Each structure stands twice: as C-alpha cells, then as structure tokens.
XYZ file of C-alpha atoms in Angstrom:
659
model
C -2.620 -14.566 0.443
C -2.515 -17.110 -0.284
C 0.243 -16.502 -2.180
C -0.936 -19.480 -0.829
C -1.782 -18.038 2.384
C -2.744 -18.289 5.930
C -5.923 -19.734 4.633
C -4.385 -22.982 5.780
C -5.315 -22.018 9.327
C -9.022 -21.971 10.025
C -9.636 -19.075 12.371
C -12.739 -18.902 14.483
C -14.697 -15.725 14.863
C -15.417 -13.826 18.030
C -14.797 -15.702 21.254
C -16.197 -15.077 24.675
C -12.830 -13.815 25.821
C -14.098 -10.250 26.104
C -16.613 -11.166 28.766
C -13.780 -12.152 31.010
C -11.972 -8.887 30.365
C -9.127 -8.479 32.793
C -9.464 -5.255 34.766
C -6.566 -2.904 34.851
C -3.972 -3.494 37.435
C -3.575 -0.502 39.674
C -6.744 1.170 38.377
C -10.416 0.950 39.090
C -13.064 1.777 36.503
C -13.522 5.491 35.986
C -16.611 6.968 37.581
C -19.129 8.234 35.116
C -18.038 5.796 32.402
C -20.709 5.162 29.847
C -22.836 2.057 30.122
C -22.413 -0.628 27.502
C -25.556 0.427 25.708
C -24.148 3.805 24.665
C -20.825 3.983 22.874
C -20.536 6.737 20.235
C -17.903 7.009 17.584
C -14.866 8.997 18.584
C -12.861 11.488 16.636
C -9.130 10.890 16.903
C -6.667 12.743 19.093
C -6.935 16.316 17.832
C -10.488 16.393 19.157
C -9.820 14.843 22.553
C -12.297 17.124 24.286
C -14.922 16.106 21.782
C -14.179 12.472 22.540
C -14.813 13.122 26.218
C -18.141 14.782 25.491
C -19.270 12.109 23.076
C -18.497 9.265 25.418
C -19.995 10.967 28.452
C -22.978 12.525 26.658
C -22.227 15.973 28.085
C -22.703 18.067 24.963
C -26.176 18.796 23.743
C -24.721 19.870 20.404
C -23.032 16.570 19.737
C -25.331 13.917 18.281
C -25.701 10.923 20.546
C -25.447 7.555 18.853
C -25.923 4.101 20.174
C -24.539 0.814 19.059
C -27.541 -0.066 16.964
C -26.318 2.233 14.180
C -23.310 0.060 13.553
C -25.171 -3.095 14.402
C -27.185 -2.805 11.204
C -24.198 -4.609 9.712
C -22.772 -6.420 12.725
C -23.848 -8.525 15.714
C -24.059 -6.880 19.138
C -21.479 -8.994 20.928
C -18.933 -8.803 18.135
C -18.727 -5.000 18.459
C -17.827 -4.998 22.152
C -14.074 -4.916 21.563
C -14.531 -1.899 19.298
C -16.507 0.124 21.837
C -14.225 -0.816 24.705
C -11.237 0.305 22.667
C -12.949 3.652 22.066
C -13.386 3.991 25.816
C -9.677 3.287 26.317
C -8.795 5.903 23.698
C -10.928 8.417 25.589
C -9.206 7.659 28.876
C -5.747 7.939 27.334
C -6.659 11.177 25.575
C -7.514 12.725 28.938
C -3.906 12.216 29.960
C -2.328 12.871 26.545
C -0.869 16.003 25.067
C -2.241 15.941 21.554
C -4.086 19.269 21.524
C -1.533 20.654 19.056
C -2.512 18.196 16.352
C -5.136 19.375 13.936
C -6.365 18.366 10.538
C -8.950 20.454 8.745
C -10.935 18.607 6.110
C -13.021 20.732 3.773
C -15.324 19.672 0.943
C -14.394 21.118 -2.425
C -16.239 21.830 -5.623
C -16.014 19.294 -8.404
C -13.651 21.270 -10.614
C -11.024 21.711 -7.910
C -11.311 18.067 -6.939
C -10.742 16.899 -10.510
C -7.796 19.293 -10.936
C -6.164 17.813 -7.843
C -6.875 14.316 -9.137
C -5.155 15.064 -12.457
C -2.120 16.451 -10.639
C -1.885 13.454 -8.302
C -2.192 11.114 -11.289
C 0.878 12.712 -12.897
C -1.192 14.523 -15.529
C -0.639 18.137 -14.534
C 0.216 18.824 -18.179
C -3.502 18.542 -18.980
C -4.125 21.493 -16.671
C -1.134 23.598 -17.656
C -1.443 22.816 -21.373
C 2.291 22.127 -21.669
C 3.735 19.210 -23.617
C 5.404 17.500 -20.666
C 7.066 14.265 -21.750
C 6.182 12.336 -18.574
C 2.488 13.182 -18.879
C 2.421 12.291 -22.569
C 4.256 9.038 -21.868
C 1.765 8.168 -19.128
C -1.222 8.780 -21.403
C 0.279 6.508 -24.056
C 0.283 3.507 -21.679
C -3.337 3.622 -20.495
C -5.859 0.851 -21.068
C -9.287 1.706 -22.432
C -10.961 1.823 -19.019
C -8.104 3.873 -17.576
C -8.253 6.330 -20.472
C -12.024 6.609 -20.002
C -11.484 7.456 -16.321
C -8.993 10.193 -17.212
C -11.284 11.517 -19.932
C -14.213 11.694 -17.500
C -12.205 13.721 -14.944
C -10.777 15.991 -17.593
C -14.224 16.626 -19.074
C -15.526 17.602 -15.650
C -12.550 19.877 -15.055
C -12.871 21.656 -18.427
C -16.626 22.060 -18.038
C -16.162 23.668 -14.618
C -13.361 25.926 -15.824
C -15.437 27.145 -18.759
C -18.313 27.983 -16.440
C -15.955 29.931 -14.210
C -14.336 31.609 -17.250
C -10.917 31.170 -15.729
C -9.002 30.308 -18.877
C -9.293 28.390 -22.090
C -8.681 24.670 -21.817
C -7.753 21.980 -24.311
C -10.496 19.916 -25.837
C -10.460 16.324 -24.640
C -10.529 15.143 -28.268
C -7.170 16.831 -28.822
C -5.674 14.813 -25.968
C -7.025 11.376 -26.823
C -7.356 11.853 -30.580
C -11.099 11.198 -30.485
C -13.248 11.872 -33.540
C -16.916 12.694 -33.428
C -17.828 9.231 -34.662
C -15.623 7.414 -32.176
C -17.717 4.968 -30.095
C -17.576 5.014 -26.315
C -14.857 3.076 -24.578
C -17.318 0.567 -23.150
C -18.203 -0.748 -26.605
C -14.622 -1.415 -27.676
C -13.248 -4.880 -26.808
C -9.935 -4.860 -24.986
C -7.057 -7.270 -25.439
C -5.326 -7.608 -22.073
C -1.559 -7.143 -22.085
C 1.000 -9.247 -20.289
C 4.103 -7.944 -18.520
C 6.064 -8.021 -21.770
C 3.399 -6.021 -23.610
C 2.251 -8.956 -25.769
C -1.431 -9.971 -25.919
C -2.396 -12.617 -23.393
C -3.835 -15.876 -24.620
C -7.115 -16.720 -22.979
C -5.804 -20.229 -22.438
C -4.216 -20.533 -19.012
C -0.482 -21.245 -19.269
C 1.237 -23.732 -17.062
C 2.318 -21.833 -13.976
C 3.271 -22.654 -10.437
C 1.369 -21.474 -7.354
C 3.257 -19.179 -5.019
C 3.994 -20.164 -1.451
C 4.356 -17.526 1.239
C 7.817 -17.377 2.767
C 6.593 -15.819 5.992
C 5.308 -19.012 7.568
C 4.823 -22.703 6.938
C 1.543 -23.317 5.170
C -0.264 -26.449 4.238
C -0.740 -27.220 0.560
C -3.794 -25.550 -0.898
C -6.031 -27.463 -3.249
C -6.489 -25.188 -6.292
C -9.978 -26.625 -6.725
C -11.151 -24.931 -3.495
C -9.143 -21.707 -3.848
C -9.862 -18.737 -6.091
C -7.174 -17.537 -8.467
C -5.943 -13.956 -8.521
C -4.336 -12.656 -11.684
C -1.891 -9.756 -11.711
C -1.382 -9.939 -15.472
C -4.530 -8.069 -16.507
C -5.799 -4.686 -15.359
C -8.367 -5.161 -12.576
C -10.741 -2.654 -14.135
C -10.733 -4.583 -17.428
C -11.995 -7.734 -15.711
C -15.185 -6.230 -14.250
C -18.253 -8.118 -15.472
C -21.919 -7.035 -15.343
C -22.599 -9.152 -12.247
C -19.969 -7.146 -10.347
C -21.907 -3.897 -10.937
C -24.906 -4.839 -8.819
C -25.787 -2.177 -6.282
C -24.988 -3.228 -2.739
C -26.913 -1.800 0.199
C -27.023 -2.640 3.902
C -24.452 -5.369 3.617
C -24.053 -7.528 6.677
C -20.451 -8.169 7.606
C -19.929 -11.574 9.151
C -17.482 -11.816 12.014
C -16.513 -15.437 11.345
C -12.963 -15.459 10.026
C -13.573 -18.740 8.226
C -15.769 -16.936 5.673
C -12.709 -15.275 4.164
C -11.891 -17.161 0.957
C -8.546 -18.631 -0.016
C -6.701 -17.054 -2.909
C -3.866 -18.344 -5.042
C -1.547 -16.042 -6.947
C 0.210 -17.907 -9.728
C 3.743 -16.925 -10.580
C 4.203 -16.122 -14.212
C 7.568 -16.580 -15.922
C 8.439 -13.059 -14.771
C 8.051 -14.000 -11.106
C 6.552 -11.657 -8.539
C 7.736 -8.164 -7.647
C 7.340 -6.605 -4.212
C 7.224 -2.866 -3.580
C 10.809 -2.723 -2.285
C 12.068 -4.422 -5.463
C 11.554 -1.306 -7.607
C 13.401 2.014 -7.640
C 11.791 5.068 -6.045
C 11.305 6.660 -9.483
C 9.472 3.632 -10.826
C 7.351 3.405 -7.646
C 6.354 7.031 -8.194
C 4.991 6.008 -11.594
C 3.292 2.993 -9.993
C 1.414 5.438 -7.752
C 0.256 7.506 -10.721
C -0.995 4.410 -12.495
C -2.552 2.965 -9.313
C -4.647 6.094 -8.806
C -5.841 5.995 -12.411
C -6.524 2.246 -12.203
C -8.349 2.578 -8.849
C -10.538 5.334 -10.315
C -11.255 3.238 -13.412
C -12.007 0.246 -11.161
C -14.551 2.219 -9.118
C -16.042 3.714 -12.296
C -16.476 0.238 -13.773
C -18.361 -0.786 -10.624
C -20.503 2.348 -10.716
C -19.061 3.625 -7.420
C -17.871 7.133 -6.662
C -14.247 7.310 -5.505
C -14.485 9.686 -2.574
C -11.550 11.439 -0.997
C -10.861 14.128 1.578
C -9.069 17.352 0.902
C -6.640 18.159 3.703
C -6.141 21.882 4.151
C -3.972 21.969 7.235
C -1.918 19.382 9.061
C -0.147 20.507 12.188
C 1.970 18.189 14.298
C 4.935 18.296 16.602
C 8.314 18.998 15.062
C 10.314 17.014 17.610
C 9.840 14.121 19.997
C 8.389 10.674 19.354
C 4.594 10.853 19.564
C 2.556 13.155 17.357
C 5.464 13.594 14.953
C 5.112 12.797 11.247
C 6.716 9.632 9.904
C 8.906 11.599 7.496
C 10.255 13.797 10.308
C 10.992 10.776 12.493
C 12.763 9.014 9.629
C 14.891 12.056 8.856
C 16.129 12.000 12.451
C 16.532 8.218 12.617
C 18.477 7.975 9.352
C 21.198 10.148 10.851
C 21.731 7.339 13.369
C 20.916 4.346 11.172
C 21.210 5.074 7.416
C 18.544 3.444 5.286
C 15.966 3.182 8.071
C 12.484 2.676 6.618
C 10.404 2.382 9.807
C 10.777 4.820 12.753
C 13.094 3.364 15.389
C 10.635 3.948 18.236
C 7.969 1.997 16.336
C 10.443 -0.805 15.623
C 11.404 -0.972 19.291
C 7.800 -1.175 20.487
C 7.101 -4.009 18.025
C 10.303 -5.773 19.040
C 9.388 -5.542 22.726
C 5.953 -7.029 22.102
C 7.305 -9.797 19.851
C 9.906 -10.804 22.418
C 7.646 -10.989 25.461
C 4.027 -10.239 24.578
C 2.835 -12.549 21.804
C 1.559 -15.168 24.246
C 0.128 -12.681 26.756
C -3.614 -13.250 27.127
C -5.587 -10.283 25.851
C -2.561 -8.530 24.378
C -3.694 -5.367 22.546
C -7.160 -5.694 24.111
C -6.419 -5.461 27.859
C -5.172 -1.924 28.530
C -2.292 -1.029 30.768
C -2.489 1.559 33.504
C -3.255 4.966 31.963
C -1.077 6.774 34.508
C 1.819 4.382 33.963
C 1.537 4.645 30.176
C 1.601 8.430 30.472
C 4.695 8.270 32.683
C 6.458 5.869 30.306
C 5.639 8.071 27.355
C 7.137 11.133 29.025
C 10.270 9.194 29.950
C 10.599 7.829 26.401
C 10.352 11.319 24.964
C 13.335 12.449 27.022
C 15.518 9.327 27.030
C 14.873 7.242 23.894
C 17.123 9.164 21.524
C 19.944 9.031 24.091
C 19.563 5.240 24.434
C 19.096 5.627 28.191
C 15.493 4.442 28.391
C 15.045 1.262 30.453
C 12.818 -1.093 28.448
C 12.710 -3.658 31.238
C 10.187 -1.543 33.131
C 7.731 -1.630 30.189
C 5.049 -4.268 30.723
C 3.479 -5.994 27.754
C 0.100 -4.250 28.035
C 1.857 -0.912 28.471
C 3.894 -1.516 25.315
C 0.686 -2.361 23.446
C -0.911 0.844 24.716
C 2.096 2.905 23.625
C 2.028 1.242 20.196
C -1.618 2.149 19.641
C -1.013 5.648 21.004
C 1.807 6.155 18.499
C -0.524 5.158 15.640
C -3.398 7.357 16.839
C -1.261 10.422 17.373
C 0.325 10.519 13.944
C -0.485 13.943 12.456
C -2.167 12.185 9.543
C -3.537 8.623 9.589
C -1.254 5.749 8.685
C -3.443 5.034 5.658
C -3.556 8.769 4.754
C -6.336 11.258 5.300
C -7.094 11.734 1.612
C -8.258 8.189 0.920
C -9.895 7.164 4.194
C -13.349 7.417 2.520
C -12.157 5.096 -0.256
C -11.203 2.455 2.307
C -14.653 2.402 3.895
C -16.406 2.597 0.517
C -14.735 -0.589 -0.707
C -16.513 -2.519 2.061
C -19.827 -0.672 2.098
C -20.339 -0.676 -1.681
C -18.560 -3.840 -2.847
C -19.845 -7.227 -1.714
C -17.342 -9.654 -3.245
C -14.181 -10.230 -1.192
C -12.088 -10.566 -4.353
C -13.147 -7.133 -5.592
C -12.617 -5.647 -2.124
C -9.120 -7.091 -2.111
C -8.309 -5.678 -5.548
C -9.435 -2.189 -4.477
C -7.475 -2.499 -1.233
C -4.425 -3.629 -3.210
C -4.494 -0.454 -5.311
C -4.980 1.724 -2.221
C -1.861 0.186 -0.673
C 0.069 0.955 -3.867
C -0.978 4.608 -3.414
C 0.571 4.972 0.042
C 3.716 7.057 0.522
C 6.823 4.967 1.185
C 7.013 5.817 4.894
C 3.350 4.949 5.489
C 3.513 1.721 3.517
C 6.716 0.493 5.194
C 5.352 1.295 8.662
C 2.023 -0.383 7.858
C 3.889 -3.454 6.612
C 5.817 -3.740 9.888
C 2.586 -3.367 11.887
C 0.642 -5.953 9.885
C 3.516 -8.423 10.068
C 3.387 -8.120 13.875
C -0.419 -8.473 13.961
C -0.153 -11.656 11.911
C 2.130 -13.060 14.619
C -0.389 -12.082 17.296
C -3.167 -13.957 15.480
C -0.931 -17.001 14.959
C -0.638 -17.243 18.774
C -4.416 -17.139 19.272
C -4.467 -20.392 21.250
C -2.444 -18.753 24.026
C -3.272 -15.049 23.805
C -6.989 -15.549 23.046
C -6.854 -12.964 20.257
C -8.564 -14.098 17.069
C -8.249 -12.312 13.743
C -11.587 -10.590 14.329
C -10.642 -9.568 17.901
C -7.387 -7.989 16.713
C -9.188 -6.222 13.864
C -11.821 -4.793 16.226
C -9.108 -3.394 18.498
C -6.957 -1.840 15.759
C -9.782 -0.392 13.647
C -10.545 2.681 15.798
C -6.825 3.394 16.163
C -6.265 3.284 12.405
C -9.460 4.593 10.842
C -11.365 6.881 13.213
C -10.318 10.099 11.620
C -9.562 13.287 13.492
C -11.568 16.079 12.008
C -14.097 18.614 13.178
C -17.227 16.504 13.064
C -18.539 13.033 13.656
C -21.735 11.783 12.120
C -23.823 8.704 11.664
C -21.941 7.661 8.521
C -18.762 7.402 10.588
C -20.666 5.367 13.155
C -21.780 2.959 10.450
C -18.156 2.641 9.354
C -17.195 0.909 12.624
C -17.791 -2.626 11.371
C -16.495 -1.729 7.910
C -13.145 -0.518 9.231
C -12.749 -3.662 11.324
C -13.352 -5.741 8.213
C -10.702 -3.703 6.366
C -8.145 -4.429 9.091
C -9.072 -8.108 8.858
C -8.405 -8.077 5.110
C -5.121 -6.231 5.640
C -3.872 -8.826 8.115
C -5.152 -11.916 6.325
C -4.038 -11.026 2.797
C -0.994 -8.884 3.535
C 1.355 -11.013 1.419
C -0.739 -10.136 -1.625
C -0.838 -6.427 -0.828
C 2.943 -5.891 -0.967
C 3.138 -7.415 -4.445
C 3.124 -4.967 -7.366
C 0.613 -6.118 -10.010
C 2.422 -7.202 -13.180
C 0.169 -5.108 -15.438
C 1.333 -1.959 -13.619
C 4.989 -2.936 -14.116
C 4.246 -3.484 -17.805
C 2.788 0.014 -18.001
C 5.839 1.477 -16.234
C 8.082 -0.186 -18.831
C 6.017 1.314 -21.656
C 6.019 4.680 -19.920
C 9.821 4.630 -19.634
C 10.168 3.585 -23.275
C 7.810 6.345 -24.410
C 9.725 8.907 -22.334
C 13.008 7.776 -23.907
C 11.537 8.005 -27.403
C 10.150 11.476 -26.674
C 13.555 12.595 -25.438
C 15.196 11.273 -28.608
C 12.673 13.084 -30.793
C 13.238 16.303 -28.882
C 16.975 16.080 -29.466
C 16.533 15.679 -33.208
C 14.931 19.137 -33.385
C 17.897 20.783 -31.719
C 20.596 21.152 -34.387
C 23.230 22.435 -31.997
C 22.777 19.432 -29.720
C 22.825 17.093 -32.710
C 26.145 18.496 -33.920
C 27.621 18.359 -30.435
C 26.657 14.721 -29.959
C 27.582 13.476 -33.447
C 31.281 13.141 -32.713
C 30.734 11.422 -29.360
C 28.154 9.090 -30.870
C 30.598 7.954 -33.541
C 33.246 7.320 -30.894
C 30.842 5.323 -28.777
C 29.351 3.211 -31.553
C 32.616 1.592 -32.636
C 33.503 -0.178 -29.385
C 29.847 -0.991 -28.757
C 29.565 -2.685 -32.164
C 32.654 -4.777 -31.523
C 31.349 -5.752 -28.102
C 27.909 -6.577 -29.519
C 29.510 -8.890 -32.054
C 31.309 -10.674 -29.226
C 28.036 -11.299 -27.330
C 25.654 -13.634 -29.207
C 21.883 -13.364 -28.978
C 20.583 -14.678 -25.641
C 23.877 -14.128 -23.818
C 24.060 -11.630 -20.944
C 27.010 -10.425 -18.916
C 26.314 -10.385 -15.192
C 28.427 -8.192 -12.930
C 29.117 -9.127 -9.305
C 31.267 -6.461 -7.602
C 31.359 -8.288 -4.252
C 32.581 -11.574 -5.739
C 36.179 -12.429 -6.546
C 35.047 -13.094 -10.115
C 33.387 -9.788 -10.865
C 31.649 -10.652 -14.142
C 30.487 -13.668 -16.104
C 28.889 -14.234 -19.508
C 25.776 -16.400 -19.183
C 24.112 -18.203 -22.084
C 20.369 -18.081 -21.433
C 17.852 -20.704 -22.446
C 14.136 -21.121 -21.820
C 14.808 -22.846 -18.464
C 17.398 -20.479 -16.972
C 16.149 -18.853 -13.784
C 17.617 -16.021 -11.729
C 18.452 -18.443 -8.918
C 20.459 -20.603 -11.339
C 22.749 -17.670 -12.100
C 23.116 -16.930 -8.390
C 24.064 -20.557 -7.749
C 26.637 -20.478 -10.544
C 28.333 -17.397 -9.116
C 28.423 -18.923 -5.662
C 29.918 -22.115 -7.074
C 32.555 -20.224 -9.082
C 33.442 -18.115 -6.052
C 33.092 -20.777 -3.355
C 36.622 -20.108 -2.117
C 37.010 -16.874 -0.235
C 33.358 -15.853 -0.601
C 32.313 -13.181 1.879
C 29.060 -13.306 3.830
C 27.822 -10.268 1.901
C 28.159 -12.053 -1.420
C 26.036 -15.006 -0.268
C 22.813 -13.064 0.367
C 22.426 -11.389 -2.995
C 19.876 -10.924 -5.735
C 20.019 -10.199 -9.454
C 19.059 -6.671 -10.417
C 17.782 -5.592 -13.822
C 19.002 -2.014 -14.264
C 18.367 0.433 -17.092
C 16.658 0.038 -20.434
C 12.918 0.342 -19.824
C 13.130 0.019 -16.029
C 14.917 2.038 -13.369
C 16.012 -0.763 -11.070
C 14.268 -4.087 -10.540
C 15.236 -6.823 -8.095
C 14.282 -10.093 -9.778
C 12.365 -12.916 -8.148
C 14.644 -15.999 -7.860
C 12.073 -17.918 -9.946
C 12.176 -15.403 -12.811
C 12.946 -16.926 -16.213
C 15.818 -14.769 -17.401
C 15.300 -15.194 -21.145
C 11.781 -13.758 -20.880
C 13.041 -10.663 -19.055
C 15.925 -10.349 -21.525
C 13.486 -10.276 -24.445
C 11.386 -7.600 -22.700
C 14.405 -5.449 -21.810
C 17.407 -6.360 -24.005
C 19.287 -3.151 -23.141
C 19.354 -3.730 -19.384
C 22.443 -4.349 -17.292
C 22.514 -7.285 -14.868
C 24.147 -6.851 -11.478
C 24.438 -9.046 -8.384
C 24.170 -7.126 -5.120
C 22.541 -7.405 -1.674
C 18.801 -6.835 -1.679
C 17.656 -3.541 -0.199
C 16.316 -4.194 3.293
C-alpha cells in the first residue's frame, strides 16, 4: 500500500532479460513449437488437449489468434513472458494427469442470475418471502447506493418470475418501504457513516499514516501520495468524472506508473481479515458483494460472473485437489492450518534457496524431472519421506505454478473471474481499480484468500530481489497471470485473448498493493456492528411475543439482574475489566481516557506480570468479544475509549493472536 507501501522502491518496467532466456537444462526445444509470432490463449488444465491444438494450430475448428489481439493494449516485447509461459503450460500439460478436472460454465437467464445473487448476498428471504432476521438485519444496514443495487436486482428477479408465472413475489416497495412519490436514490444526498455509526465531518481529522510492517519503507511525502479512505462506502464516493466510458485502454508496463497510496489510521485502527470471527467475516462477504455491485452500478458497468455447474477434481493426493479437501487432511496433522502444507513447503523451499536465482519463475525446469518429482511427492509427501534436497529451484517454481493451475477451481474463484478482468478493461483510474479489487478479495472464501495471501507475500519477496534474480514486478506478473486467470472451460475466444494484458495488470496490483487488500474497510465493519445489533433487537422482539418463553425467563432475569447491578455500580463509566488467562494476574480494571491505546494496556499487563511471565503471554493482543461484534482483534494503535463507546457491552480479553 502504501499503508505506506512499497511505493518507496521505484521499479522499472520490462527488462531485456527475456531475450537472454536460459534454455532448459537437460532438454532441447520441442520440435514443432510455435514461432513467436503465433501464441494463442490457452484454456487451463482440464482442456489440455485443446491447449495442444491451439498452440500447434492443428484444429481447424479452434480459432487461431495472434499476439496482435492482446497487443491492442500492450507492447509487443512486454508480452513475451506471457506467451512463453503459455508454451510452458502446454508442455507440462502433455505430461500431466489433469484430464479428470472439469468445470462447466453455462450462461443463465437474468432471473436465475439475480436469484443467485440475492442468495449469495445473504438475502434469500427476499426469494422465499420469509421474515428471516439475518436478512432483515442486513437490509437495515445498507447505504442508499447499496439499497438501490439490491432493489435493482430484486426488481429484475420479480419481473422475470411474473413473466414465467412461477409464483407470486413481494413488491419491492413492501421491502424498502417506498411510496409512489419517493424520489430515486440518486437524488437523495447521503451522509457517510464512520465506524461508530456517527456522521463523518467533512473536515479531515488529525490522523497518522500507516506504515507497513512487512518491510522497511522510506517515509512517504503525503503531498505526492493519494489518500485512501476506508471510512466511507466506496460506492458513495463515485463522482461524475469516474463514470466516463473507457474503451481500448492501453496498459503501460512501466511499474513506476503505479501511484502511491496512503491509508490513514483512524482512532479505531485497522482491521485485517484474520482479526474478525468467521461469523462476522461471513457478513463481510454479504456486504462486500452488495457494495461491489453498487460500486459497478455507480460506474455504469455490468458486474459479470460465471455460473459453475460442475466442478470435478481429485479426492486425494496433492495436485488437482481442492483447497478445502487438502486443509481437512492437513488439519489432522497440524490443527489450525490455513494454507495447504504442500503449498507452504514449496514456498518455503523457494524462499530459502531460490529468491536470488536469475529468472526464477520464468526459466522452466525440466518437464520430465518435474513430472517425476510430482509423482514422488504424491506418494511420499504425507509420509514425510520426500527428499526436498533433490528439488532444484526452477523445478520448485514449476511445481508451484502447476499446483495453482491444477486447482479444481481457480484461486480467485470461477464465479468472479469476469469481474477481475472487467475492473481493468472498464475502469481507467488505478484508485477505482484498487477499490474494486479490494472488494473482490473480501469476497474470497477463507481457504482461497489465505492461500492467495501466502502466494502474494512470496511474490513480493521475489520482486524485492530484482537486482539479483532479474525479475521485475511486471515480469513476475506476466508469468503468474496465465497460471491464475486463464480459466479452464469449454471455449476460448478473442475476449479471453484480449484479457492477457489485463490479467497481468491485475497480478501487478495484487502484488504491489497487497497490504491494502487484507485490510477490512471500516465502513463494512460498521455495517456488521449494525447488523449484529439489529439481529439482537429482532431476537428480543420475537421473544416478547412468546408468553411461555417470557414467563420462563422472568425468574432467571430477576436473578441475573441483581448481581449485574451491583457489579455495574462498582465499575464507573469509562472503566473496563480486561481478562488475561495466561498471565499470573488474570484480570485488571483499567480506567480509560481519550489517549489510552490497546498497546498501553498490553504494556501494563506485561509490567504487572514481569516476574514469571511465560513466552505465550508476551505475544498477545486485546480482543473485543461480544456486544455488537463476534470477536475482534484490536490494532495496537486503537484508542480504547472510542471502541468502548461503540460497544459498551463487550468483554475484553488478552490472548495470542490467531496465526
């Protein structure tokens, strides 16, 4: 990010390293390989035979493309890494065993698409007509642009259902309480909301810029860096200039054109994806889909997605196995594992010995040796008998890319691959591209997001060693793009060819701004808090209508209220009790003031327990638990009084941060 980011390092664009491409050891070029002037787009592993035909030009039924299609948006020389990587994928697919993997993608009619969208957005109650509390709570938190996006999809769904005469559906005015005279959402001014739900002043408060902890960065001059705000919904900040139609955009390969961004920490600090409970992250996904749709609507862009009908992969082994299946197996060995062990080991091997290897990721290893290593890994890895010393750096890189390609569904999911390419092809401003990409990352399943995070962290290290390995940010992006984004379906067309440069640009954004992408926007957290509060209120109202439950709880409520009232009297306003199970002093009352930060409380506990403190108690964080949040690991720079005012009923616990 700059959360002040790697913008401190000026990266050059494409270098002439590819012209001096190192030939494979132990292998000569394959006869019949395509000349440089013809390099068509490849479908991923499930269509390996199609890849062979496309690259060799054997099939008269397969459209033949040349590089000029993609070069409408990219220079000739800068695409060479991309086409060479496609050739390597073809050669590896000849020796691979991925025929069993298949994904069918089928276009759907508008009504079905909108019904699926409503379900994925957590609004299935609009389809079923039931009064589900979660759906009602979600609707109550939406901004104007978000509500307009939901209304648009619901209108389309109801119109289609009425035409099909399937069943009666609720009128949209019943859901949103709209009267005939109500003006459109676009004409109503919106007051942005902060994390605590209070209106934001248009005057910029005094805040501190965030510094990335992943590497040492030079100080960024705010005058030459653009500010990113997480306090206000992205879709609410779209201005008329952002809605200009973009066509035939030319993507520049020079890495120095990427702007610097600063994310300012508010008094609530920053929250990363692993800092929230799984239940709250589920709600973040609902809201992210609605916000992404509203964002695209505000820009006048269609949010396209695929519908996956069938996904078939291997049920055992290492390659071609889904991330969830691998993690189920790995967690039996190592509880809490978030990234498949085989993927971790490949990254570890490359980080230990391959970061300074010239042409790492670009120069392929021997196809026959990679095949042999793969087969041996499949049989020996889980028994811990595989000999990693025999794996050369280029072979490890080849196995890493093979693992990514052969996932049954893409790392960035099949459903939203079109949305990734659209954000580059239809949006010209880097800031807007980054905001759309940010929301797409929030949509990823946990396993995909955690694996992507590990990969991007490694790629950042590769780029930081550019002086020795000759791999610039653009070079790395060109190599990884076909492995990540060339989707495996039943057809390839010119639109996919044009996406070559776009996907490389996406990978470049992912690597460069990755610190931003793992941060949960504060406005989404604010909406989750409101959603939880609304759900609690709905539950309370439901209980009041049940007389039997009310009678049953009356006695227990009276018993509970007495000790709670005495305890409340003992704890003055602005005082919290923090529990620390791993410390010798397990709890402490803390008087908060406007300057008290989370790290101050941590320091006080460490000081009070300096004698006999275990190693586990040293590396801890403060968690906000309950009230209007499930579980929230607080940023050390969080001002505690502000969080206390937002969630006065929370409990405060010191414990190790989830890894």
